GROMACS .gro file of C-alpha atoms in nm:
model
  177
    1THR     CA    1  -0.020   0.010  -0.012
    2VAL     CA    2   0.145   0.353  -0.079
    3ARG     CA    3   0.177   0.543   0.226
    4GLY     CA    4   0.106   0.918   0.289
    5GLY     CA    5  -0.184   1.158   0.271
    6LEU     CA    6  -0.312   1.370  -0.003
    7ASP     CA    7  -0.070   1.582  -0.174
    8PRO     CA    8  -0.121   1.965  -0.185
    9THR     CA    9  -0.322   1.945  -0.515
   10MET     CA   10  -0.548   1.655  -0.443
   11ARG     CA   11  -0.606   1.810  -0.085
   12GLY     CA   12  -0.702   2.155  -0.262
   13LEU     CA   13  -0.936   1.935  -0.498
   14LEU     CA   14  -1.089   1.792  -0.220
   15GLN     CA   15  -1.158   2.093  -0.012
   16ARG     CA   16  -1.296   2.284  -0.337
   17SER     CA   17  -1.514   1.963  -0.389
   18SER     CA   18  -1.657   1.965  -0.024
   19GLN     CA   19  -1.708   2.336   0.003
   20ALA     CA   20  -1.856   2.369  -0.369
   21HIS     CA   21  -2.124   2.078  -0.319
   22MET     CA   22  -2.391   2.136  -0.070
   23CYS     CA   23  -2.521   1.840  -0.265
   24THR     CA   24  -2.845   1.769  -0.370
   25ALA     CA   25  -2.989   1.399  -0.360
   26THR     CA   26  -2.926   1.381  -0.750
   27ASP     CA   27  -2.565   1.491  -0.683
   28VAL     CA   28  -2.522   1.226  -0.419
   29SER     CA   29  -2.680   0.950  -0.646
   30GLN     CA   30  -2.473   1.031  -0.940
   31ALA     CA   31  -2.146   1.044  -0.736
   32ALA     CA   32  -2.227   0.708  -0.578
   33ARG     CA   33  -2.284   0.559  -0.893
   34THR     CA   34  -1.927   0.715  -1.011
   35ILE     CA   35  -1.787   0.552  -0.701
   36VAL     CA   36  -1.939   0.208  -0.800
   37GLN     CA   37  -1.839   0.231  -1.154
   38ALA     CA   38  -1.478   0.309  -1.061
   39ALA     CA   39  -1.458   0.009  -0.874
   40GLY     CA   40  -1.596  -0.222  -1.144
   41ASP     CA   41  -1.445  -0.118  -1.437
   42ARG     CA   42  -1.133   0.123  -1.346
   43SER     CA   43  -1.228   0.353  -1.633
   44LEU     CA   44  -1.291   0.700  -1.493
   45ARG     CA   45  -1.027   0.985  -1.408
   46ALA     CA   46  -0.871   1.015  -1.090
   47ALA     CA   47  -1.008   1.401  -1.050
   48ASP     CA   48  -1.376   1.265  -1.112
   49ILE     CA   49  -1.353   0.995  -0.856
   50VAL     CA   50  -1.198   1.189  -0.581
   51ASP     CA   51  -1.471   1.444  -0.666
   52ALA     CA   52  -1.732   1.178  -0.613
   53LEU     CA   53  -1.573   1.046  -0.296
   54ALA     CA   54  -1.570   1.418  -0.172
   55GLN     CA   55  -1.936   1.497  -0.261
   56VAL     CA   56  -2.061   1.160  -0.072
   57LYS     CA   57  -1.833   1.202   0.232
   58ALA     CA   58  -1.950   1.562   0.268
   59ALA     CA   59  -2.321   1.450   0.236
   60GLY     CA   60  -2.253   1.240   0.538
   61ALA     CA   61  -2.582   1.027   0.438
   62GLN     CA   62  -2.463   0.704   0.563
   63GLN     CA   63  -2.281   0.847   0.877
   64GLY     CA   64  -2.413   0.594   1.182
   65SER     CA   65  -2.606   0.361   0.952
   66ILE     CA   66  -2.302   0.133   0.885
   67SER     CA   67  -2.224  -0.147   1.104
   68ALA     CA   68  -1.930  -0.372   1.141
   69SER     CA   69  -2.125  -0.645   0.971
   70ASP     CA   70  -2.158  -0.441   0.645
   71LEU     CA   71  -1.778  -0.443   0.644
   72GLU     CA   72  -1.705  -0.799   0.776
   73GLY     CA   73  -1.544  -0.993   0.499
   74THR     CA   74  -1.309  -0.957   0.210
   75TRP     CA   75  -1.225  -0.674   0.005
   76GLU     CA   76  -1.003  -0.568  -0.291
   77LEU     CA   77  -0.859  -0.230  -0.268
   78VAL     CA   78  -0.887  -0.069  -0.604
   79PHE     CA   79  -0.835   0.305  -0.580
   80SER     CA   80  -0.626   0.579  -0.352
   81SER     CA   81  -0.642   0.933  -0.403
   82SER     CA   82  -0.281   0.892  -0.273
   83VAL     CA   83  -0.171   0.769  -0.616
   84ALA     CA   84  -0.416   0.962  -0.796
   85LYS     CA   85  -0.154   1.185  -0.973
   86VAL     CA   86   0.053   0.918  -1.092
   87PRO     CA   87  -0.017   0.938  -1.463
   88PHE     CA   88  -0.010   0.561  -1.573
   89LEU     CA   89  -0.183   0.467  -1.240
   90ASN     CA   90  -0.468   0.724  -1.229
   91GLY     CA   91  -0.531   0.642  -0.872
   92TYR     CA   92  -0.602   0.261  -0.933
   93PHE     CA   93  -0.376   0.009  -0.766
   94PRO     CA   94  -0.143  -0.168  -1.019
   95ASN     CA   95  -0.124  -0.462  -0.783
   96LYS     CA   96  -0.378  -0.663  -0.627
   97GLU     CA   97  -0.432  -0.586  -0.233
   98VAL     CA   98  -0.683  -0.807  -0.082
   99LEU     CA   99  -0.801  -0.671   0.270
  100SER     CA  100  -0.985  -0.929   0.527
  101LEU     CA  101  -1.172  -0.762   0.814
  102ASP     CA  102  -1.273  -0.987   1.103
  103PHE     CA  103  -1.400  -0.795   1.380
  104ARG     CA  104  -1.478  -1.082   1.592
  105ALA     CA  105  -1.106  -1.164   1.623
  106ARG     CA  106  -1.033  -0.805   1.626
  107ARG     CA  107  -0.805  -0.881   1.303
  108LEU     CA  108  -0.729  -0.742   0.966
  109ARG     CA  109  -0.523  -0.901   0.721
  110LEU     CA  110  -0.377  -0.743   0.378
  111ALA     CA  111  -0.230  -0.971   0.124
  112ILE     CA  112  -0.049  -0.779  -0.135
  113ASP     CA  113   0.027  -0.930  -0.472
  114THR     CA  114   0.297  -0.732  -0.667
  115LEU     CA  115   0.455  -0.972  -0.934
  116PRO     CA  116   0.386  -1.304  -1.052
  117PHE     CA  117   0.726  -1.429  -0.969
  118LEU     CA  118   0.741  -1.261  -0.619
  119PRO     CA  119   0.586  -1.383  -0.292
  120THR     CA  120   0.255  -1.241  -0.172
  121ILE     CA  121   0.344  -0.964   0.111
  122ASN     CA  122   0.103  -1.022   0.429
  123VAL     CA  123   0.044  -0.756   0.642
  124VAL     CA  124  -0.153  -0.814   0.959
  125ALA     CA  125  -0.304  -0.561   1.206
  126ASP     CA  126  -0.449  -0.644   1.538
  127GLU     CA  127  -0.702  -0.442   1.772
  128LEU     CA  128  -0.941  -0.405   1.472
  129ALA     CA  129  -1.258  -0.214   1.591
  130PHE     CA  130  -1.540  -0.014   1.426
  131ASP     CA  131  -1.748   0.243   1.611
  132SER     CA  132  -2.100   0.274   1.420
  133GLU     CA  133  -2.180   0.603   1.562
  134SER     CA  134  -1.889   0.772   1.408
  135SER     CA  135  -1.851   0.531   1.122
  136CYS     CA  136  -1.468   0.506   1.215
  137MET     CA  137  -1.280   0.171   1.188
  138THR     CA  138  -0.929   0.145   1.372
  139TYR     CA  139  -0.636  -0.110   1.373
  140ARG     CA  140  -0.279  -0.138   1.462
  141VAL     CA  141  -0.062  -0.298   1.227
  142GLN     CA  142   0.180  -0.556   1.395
  143GLY     CA  143   0.514  -0.391   1.482
  144LYS     CA  144   0.371  -0.045   1.472
  145GLU     CA  145   0.300   0.185   1.741
  146GLU     CA  146   0.064   0.424   1.556
  147GLU     CA  147  -0.278   0.336   1.527
  148THR     CA  148  -0.454   0.373   1.164
  149LEU     CA  149  -0.812   0.530   1.125
  150TRP     CA  150  -1.058   0.462   0.840
  151GLY     CA  151  -1.369   0.671   0.838
  152VAL     CA  152  -1.600   0.450   0.627
  153PHE     CA  153  -1.866   0.681   0.464
  154PHE     CA  154  -1.992   0.466   0.173
  155VAL     CA  155  -2.111   0.117   0.170
  156GLN     CA  156  -2.331   0.032  -0.137
  157ASP     CA  157  -2.334  -0.245  -0.421
  158GLY     CA  158  -2.052  -0.418  -0.294
  159VAL     CA  159  -1.819  -0.118  -0.269
  160MET     CA  160  -1.670   0.066   0.034
  161GLY     CA  161  -1.561   0.434   0.026
  162VAL     CA  162  -1.334   0.510   0.310
  163GLU     CA  163  -1.076   0.808   0.408
  164SER     CA  164  -0.767   0.679   0.566
  165SER     CA  165  -0.540   0.859   0.810
  166LYS     CA  166  -0.242   0.696   0.605
  167THR     CA  167  -0.363   0.683   0.249
  168GLY     CA  168  -0.644   0.953   0.181
  169LEU     CA  169  -0.974   0.869  -0.004
  170ASN     CA  170  -0.986   0.497  -0.115
  171ILE     CA  171  -1.235   0.247  -0.273
  172ALA     CA  172  -1.252  -0.099  -0.204
  173LYS     CA  173  -1.482  -0.363  -0.374
  174ARG     CA  174  -1.621  -0.686  -0.196
  175VAL     CA  175  -1.486  -1.015  -0.325
  176ALA     CA  176  -1.559  -1.359  -0.234
  177SER     CA  177  -1.378  -1.513   0.066
   0.00000   0.00000   0.00000
């Protein structure tokens, strides 16, 4: 996973998007369709995806209505604003990153496949928790002191939109376990 938050250009885009959109229900619906499409076919421009994520996040429509059971299971990370300015990536992960969330065991597992001939990189995090009131997920990667925070603001049609304290705005799609 690429580390680091939003660069100044993407941060500015996100701030303008959040301020410019006192979103109507139609705007939010279109933004949600954009997020779901981006997760499915990876065809959209990064700026459009970041704008859609910012609109849905700003609307806060799902705040407090997401539960840990909505998130439990296996997801593939497909987009991150932290790599949105890389021209040939356009925000989409070039590798396969599969995230497994097990709230009962309080464990997160991330399997990163980079190249066919290299072994999978496995990242394990403990203390996985989800607060449904704030829609925030937290975990601590083994061997690290700092806790990671994910604000989950969108779960629809097998797609999750989150804002990570490490990687900015992200999209993940549900996959079979």
